[in-house]
Coordinates of C-alpha atoms and ligand atoms in Angstrom, one line a residue:
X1 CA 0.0 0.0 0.0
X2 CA 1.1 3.4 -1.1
X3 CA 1.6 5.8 2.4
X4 CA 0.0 9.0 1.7
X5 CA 2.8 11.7 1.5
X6 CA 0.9 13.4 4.6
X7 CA 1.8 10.2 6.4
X8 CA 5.3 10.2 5.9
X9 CA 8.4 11.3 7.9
X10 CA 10.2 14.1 6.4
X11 CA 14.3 13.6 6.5
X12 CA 16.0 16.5 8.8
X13 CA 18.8 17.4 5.7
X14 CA 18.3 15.9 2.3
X15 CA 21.1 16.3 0.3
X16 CA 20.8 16.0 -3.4
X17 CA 23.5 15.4 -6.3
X18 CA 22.2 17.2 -9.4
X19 CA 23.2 15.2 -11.8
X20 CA 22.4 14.4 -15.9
X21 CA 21.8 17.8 -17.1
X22 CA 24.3 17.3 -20.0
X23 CA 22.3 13.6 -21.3
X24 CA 19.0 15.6 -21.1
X25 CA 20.4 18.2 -22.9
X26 CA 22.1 15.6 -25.5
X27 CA 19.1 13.7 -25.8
X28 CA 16.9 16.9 -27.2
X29 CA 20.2 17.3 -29.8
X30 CA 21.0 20.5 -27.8
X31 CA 24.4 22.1 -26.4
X32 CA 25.1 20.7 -22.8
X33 CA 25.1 24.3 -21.6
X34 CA 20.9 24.6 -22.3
X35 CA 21.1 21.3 -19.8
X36 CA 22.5 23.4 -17.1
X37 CA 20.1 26.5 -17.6
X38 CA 17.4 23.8 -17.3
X39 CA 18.7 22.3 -14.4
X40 CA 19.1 25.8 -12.5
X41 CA 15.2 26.0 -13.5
X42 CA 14.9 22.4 -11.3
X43 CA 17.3 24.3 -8.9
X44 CA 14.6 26.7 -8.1
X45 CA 11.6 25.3 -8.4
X46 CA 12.9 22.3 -6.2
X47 CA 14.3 24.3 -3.5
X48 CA 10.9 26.2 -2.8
X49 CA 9.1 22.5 -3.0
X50 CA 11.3 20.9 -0.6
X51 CA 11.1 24.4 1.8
X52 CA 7.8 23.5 1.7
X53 CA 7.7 20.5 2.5
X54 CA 9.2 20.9 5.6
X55 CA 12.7 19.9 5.2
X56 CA 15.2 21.6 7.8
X57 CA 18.2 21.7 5.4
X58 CA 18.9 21.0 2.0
X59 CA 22.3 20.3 0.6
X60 CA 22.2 20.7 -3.5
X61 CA 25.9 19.7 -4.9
X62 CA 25.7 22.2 -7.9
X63 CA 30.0 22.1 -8.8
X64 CA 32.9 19.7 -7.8
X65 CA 36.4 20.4 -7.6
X66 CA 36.3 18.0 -10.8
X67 CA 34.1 19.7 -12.5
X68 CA 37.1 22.3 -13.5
X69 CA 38.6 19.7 -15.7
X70 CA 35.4 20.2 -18.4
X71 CA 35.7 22.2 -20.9
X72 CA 36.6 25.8 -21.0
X73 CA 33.0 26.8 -22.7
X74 CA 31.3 24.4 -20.3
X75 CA 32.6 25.7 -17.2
X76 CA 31.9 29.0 -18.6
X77 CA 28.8 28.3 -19.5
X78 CA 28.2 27.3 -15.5
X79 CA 29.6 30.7 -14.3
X80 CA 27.3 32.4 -16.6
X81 CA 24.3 30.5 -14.6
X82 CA 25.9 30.8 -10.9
X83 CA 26.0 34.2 -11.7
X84 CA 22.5 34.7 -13.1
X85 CA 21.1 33.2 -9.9
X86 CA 22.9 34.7 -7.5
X87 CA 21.8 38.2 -9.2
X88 CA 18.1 36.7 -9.4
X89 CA 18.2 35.6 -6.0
X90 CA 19.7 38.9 -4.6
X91 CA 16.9 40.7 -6.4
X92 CA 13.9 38.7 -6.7
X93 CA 13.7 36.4 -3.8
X94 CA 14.6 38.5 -1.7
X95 CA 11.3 37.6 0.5
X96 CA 11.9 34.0 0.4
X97 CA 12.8 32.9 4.1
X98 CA 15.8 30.4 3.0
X99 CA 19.1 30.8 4.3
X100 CA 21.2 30.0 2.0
X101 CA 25.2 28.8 3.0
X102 CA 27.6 28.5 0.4
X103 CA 30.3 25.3 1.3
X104 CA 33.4 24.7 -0.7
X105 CA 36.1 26.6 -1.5
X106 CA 34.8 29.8 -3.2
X107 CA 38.5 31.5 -3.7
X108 CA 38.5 29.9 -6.8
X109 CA 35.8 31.7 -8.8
X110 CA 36.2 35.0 -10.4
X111 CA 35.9 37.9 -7.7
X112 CA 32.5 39.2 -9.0
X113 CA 30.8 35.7 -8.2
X114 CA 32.6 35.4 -4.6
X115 CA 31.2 38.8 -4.1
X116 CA 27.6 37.8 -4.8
X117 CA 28.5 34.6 -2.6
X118 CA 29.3 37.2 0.4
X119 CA 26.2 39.1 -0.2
X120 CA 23.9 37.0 -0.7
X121 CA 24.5 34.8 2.5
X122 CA 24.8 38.1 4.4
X123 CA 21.3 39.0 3.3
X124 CA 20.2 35.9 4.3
X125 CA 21.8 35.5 7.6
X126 CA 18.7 35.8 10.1
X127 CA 16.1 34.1 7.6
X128 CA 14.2 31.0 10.2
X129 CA 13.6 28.8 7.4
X130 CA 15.3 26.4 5.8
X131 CA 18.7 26.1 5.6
X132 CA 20.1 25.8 2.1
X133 CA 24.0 24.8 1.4
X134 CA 24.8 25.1 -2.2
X135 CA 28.1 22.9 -2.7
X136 CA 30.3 25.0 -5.3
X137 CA 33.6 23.8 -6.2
X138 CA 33.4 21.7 -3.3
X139 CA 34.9 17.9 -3.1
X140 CA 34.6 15.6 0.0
X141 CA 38.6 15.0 0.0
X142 CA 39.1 18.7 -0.4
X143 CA 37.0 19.3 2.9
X144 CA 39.3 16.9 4.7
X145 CA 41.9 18.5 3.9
X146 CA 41.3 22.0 4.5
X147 CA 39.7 20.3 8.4
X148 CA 43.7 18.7 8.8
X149 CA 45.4 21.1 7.6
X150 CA 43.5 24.1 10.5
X151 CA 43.7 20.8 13.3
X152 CA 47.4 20.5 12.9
X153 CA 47.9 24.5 13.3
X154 CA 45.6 24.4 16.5
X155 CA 48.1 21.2 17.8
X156 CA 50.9 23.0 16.7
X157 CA 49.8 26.8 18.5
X158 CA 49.1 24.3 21.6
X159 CA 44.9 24.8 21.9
X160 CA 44.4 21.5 21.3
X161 CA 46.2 17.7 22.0
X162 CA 45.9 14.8 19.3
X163 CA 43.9 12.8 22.5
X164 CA 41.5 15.0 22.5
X165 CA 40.3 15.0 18.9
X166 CA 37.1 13.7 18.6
X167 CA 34.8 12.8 16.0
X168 CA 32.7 15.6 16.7
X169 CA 36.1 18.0 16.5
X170 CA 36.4 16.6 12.9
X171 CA 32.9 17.6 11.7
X172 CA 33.5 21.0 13.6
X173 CA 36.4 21.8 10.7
X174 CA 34.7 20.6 8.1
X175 CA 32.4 23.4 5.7
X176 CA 29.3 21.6 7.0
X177 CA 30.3 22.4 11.0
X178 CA 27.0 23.4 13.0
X179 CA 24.7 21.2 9.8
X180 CA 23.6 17.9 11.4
X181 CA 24.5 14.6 8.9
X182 CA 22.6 14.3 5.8
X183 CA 19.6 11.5 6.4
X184 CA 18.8 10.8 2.4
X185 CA 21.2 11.4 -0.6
X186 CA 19.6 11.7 -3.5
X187 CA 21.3 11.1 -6.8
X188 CA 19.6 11.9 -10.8
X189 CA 20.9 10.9 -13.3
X190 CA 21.1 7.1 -12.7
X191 CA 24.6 6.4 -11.4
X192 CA 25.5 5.0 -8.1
X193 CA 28.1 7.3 -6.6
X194 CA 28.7 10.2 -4.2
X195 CA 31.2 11.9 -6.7
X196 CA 33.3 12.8 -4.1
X197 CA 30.2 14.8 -2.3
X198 CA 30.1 14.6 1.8
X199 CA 32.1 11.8 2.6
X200 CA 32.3 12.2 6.0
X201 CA 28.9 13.6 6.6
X202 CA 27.3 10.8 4.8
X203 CA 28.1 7.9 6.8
X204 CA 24.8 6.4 7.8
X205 CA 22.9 8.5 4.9
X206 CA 20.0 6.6 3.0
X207 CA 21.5 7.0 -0.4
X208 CA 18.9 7.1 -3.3
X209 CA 20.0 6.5 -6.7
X210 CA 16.8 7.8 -9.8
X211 CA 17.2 7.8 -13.5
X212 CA 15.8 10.9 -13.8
X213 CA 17.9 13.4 -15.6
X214 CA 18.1 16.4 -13.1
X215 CA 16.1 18.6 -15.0
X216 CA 13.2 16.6 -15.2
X217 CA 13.1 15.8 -11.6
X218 CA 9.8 17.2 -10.2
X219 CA 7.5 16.7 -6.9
X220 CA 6.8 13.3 -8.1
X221 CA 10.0 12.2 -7.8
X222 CA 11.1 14.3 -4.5
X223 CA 8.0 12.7 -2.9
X224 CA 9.0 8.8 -4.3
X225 CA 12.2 9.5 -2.6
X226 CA 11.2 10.0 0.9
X227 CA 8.1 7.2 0.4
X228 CA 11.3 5.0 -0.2
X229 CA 13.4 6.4 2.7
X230 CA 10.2 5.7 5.1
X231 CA 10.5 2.0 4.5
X232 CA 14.5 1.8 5.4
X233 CA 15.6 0.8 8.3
X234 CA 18.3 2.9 9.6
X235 CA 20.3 0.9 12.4
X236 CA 23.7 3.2 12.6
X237 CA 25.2 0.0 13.4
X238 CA 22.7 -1.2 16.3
X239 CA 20.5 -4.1 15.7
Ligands
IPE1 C1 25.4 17.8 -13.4 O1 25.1 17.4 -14.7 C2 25.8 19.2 -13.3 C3 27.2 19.5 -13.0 C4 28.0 18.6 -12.7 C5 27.6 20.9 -12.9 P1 26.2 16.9 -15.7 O2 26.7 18.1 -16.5 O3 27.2 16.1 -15.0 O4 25.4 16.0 -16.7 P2 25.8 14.6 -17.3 O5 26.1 13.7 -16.1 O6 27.0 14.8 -18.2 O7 24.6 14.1 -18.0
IPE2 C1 28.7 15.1 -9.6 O1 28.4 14.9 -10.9 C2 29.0 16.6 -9.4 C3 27.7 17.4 -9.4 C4 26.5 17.0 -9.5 C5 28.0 18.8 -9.1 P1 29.6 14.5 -12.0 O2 28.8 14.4 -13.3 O3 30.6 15.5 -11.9 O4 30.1 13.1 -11.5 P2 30.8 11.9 -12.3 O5 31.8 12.5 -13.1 O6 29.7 11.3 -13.1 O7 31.3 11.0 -11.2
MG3 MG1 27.4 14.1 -14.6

């Protein structure tokens, strides 16, 4: 029997790996560059959805620190849309009640985008609502990294002992620090891998793989997700 979505249990932090923009694209004999600006259309429209439906934080992976090695056009083609949205969200959601969080490293985009990166999570700062973290040129391994490298410098300047390091010290340097752990992963596009996205966080996630392209993922498919989260059983290593 098919739970009524009213029924079901909402995850705390969904996190969502947006990918297949460039088969969609392909498949309708276009550029893969009309795939992205389709996709940031399902960017939208899927954040307000999932706001809605009650979700405490979302986590959209929108760039990897692989994605630089596409081509030049292609990447540029992506700037072109980061920046569109972030100029569209500065000016015309500007009564949404999302906070949005950037995570990754943002020095590496072109000052005009970090800019709108800065301003845009400074207007944002008080909103109550959900919490959205859009992943730019951010990589799991990169994370770790960055989290190692600041935990040796606070060993080295003598605030903190390699005994005391706890689990919870790790998530504390990592870009997520203060986000609980995802609870469902969601990946379009049909493959079965995180891509390098929250490898630490996602430990116990449910991970969900669809074969929707990203750009055709809809409500439908959002809601088929949790339905299918709702009949896991999580046991974190219990019994
Ligand atoms: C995901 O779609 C978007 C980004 C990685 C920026 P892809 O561009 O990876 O689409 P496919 O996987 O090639 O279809
Ligand atoms: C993962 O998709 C990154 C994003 C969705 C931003 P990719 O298309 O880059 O992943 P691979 O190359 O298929 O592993
Ligand atoms: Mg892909």
């Amino acid at each position: 029997m098919t739970i009524p979505s009213t029924e079901l249990t909402v995850p705390n932090h969904i996190g969502i790996i947006m990918d297949g923009n460039g088969r969609w694209a392909k498949k309708k004999g276009l550029p893969r560059s009309i795939g992205h600006t389709y996709g940031a259309k399902t960017f939208k429209t899927m954040t307000r959805y999932i706001s809605r439906r009650g979700v405490k934080y979302l986590t959209l992976y929108a760039f990897s620190t692989e994605n630089w090695k596409r081509p030049l056009e292609e990447v540029n083609a992506l700037m072109k849309i980061f920046r569109q949205y972030l100029v569209d969200s500065l000016t015309n959601f500007r009564e949404d009640d999302i906070k949005v969080v950037f995570i990754g490293d943002r020095s590496a985009f072109p000052q005009d985008i970090i800019d709108l990166i800065n301003e845009t999570e400074a207007v944002a700062k008080d909103r109550q609502g959900m919490q959205l973290n859009i992943a730019m040129n951010y990589g799991g391994r990169a994370e770790i990294v960055q989290a190692v490298r600041r935990l040796c410098q606070e060993v080295q300047d003598g605030r903190l002992t390699p005994e005391a390091l706890t689990e919870t010290t790790v998530s504390e340097y990592l870009y997520t620090a203060g986000i609980p752990d995802p609870d469902l992963i969601i990946r379009t596009g049909g493959e079965h891998r995180l891509s390098n996205f929250m490898l630490y966080q996602a430990a116990y996630a449910e991970f969900y793989s669809t074969d929707t392209l990203w750009p055709d993922f809809g409500e439908a498919d959002l809601e088929e997700a949790i339905r299918v989260f709702n009949r896991r059983s999580r046991r974190f290593g219990g019994v």
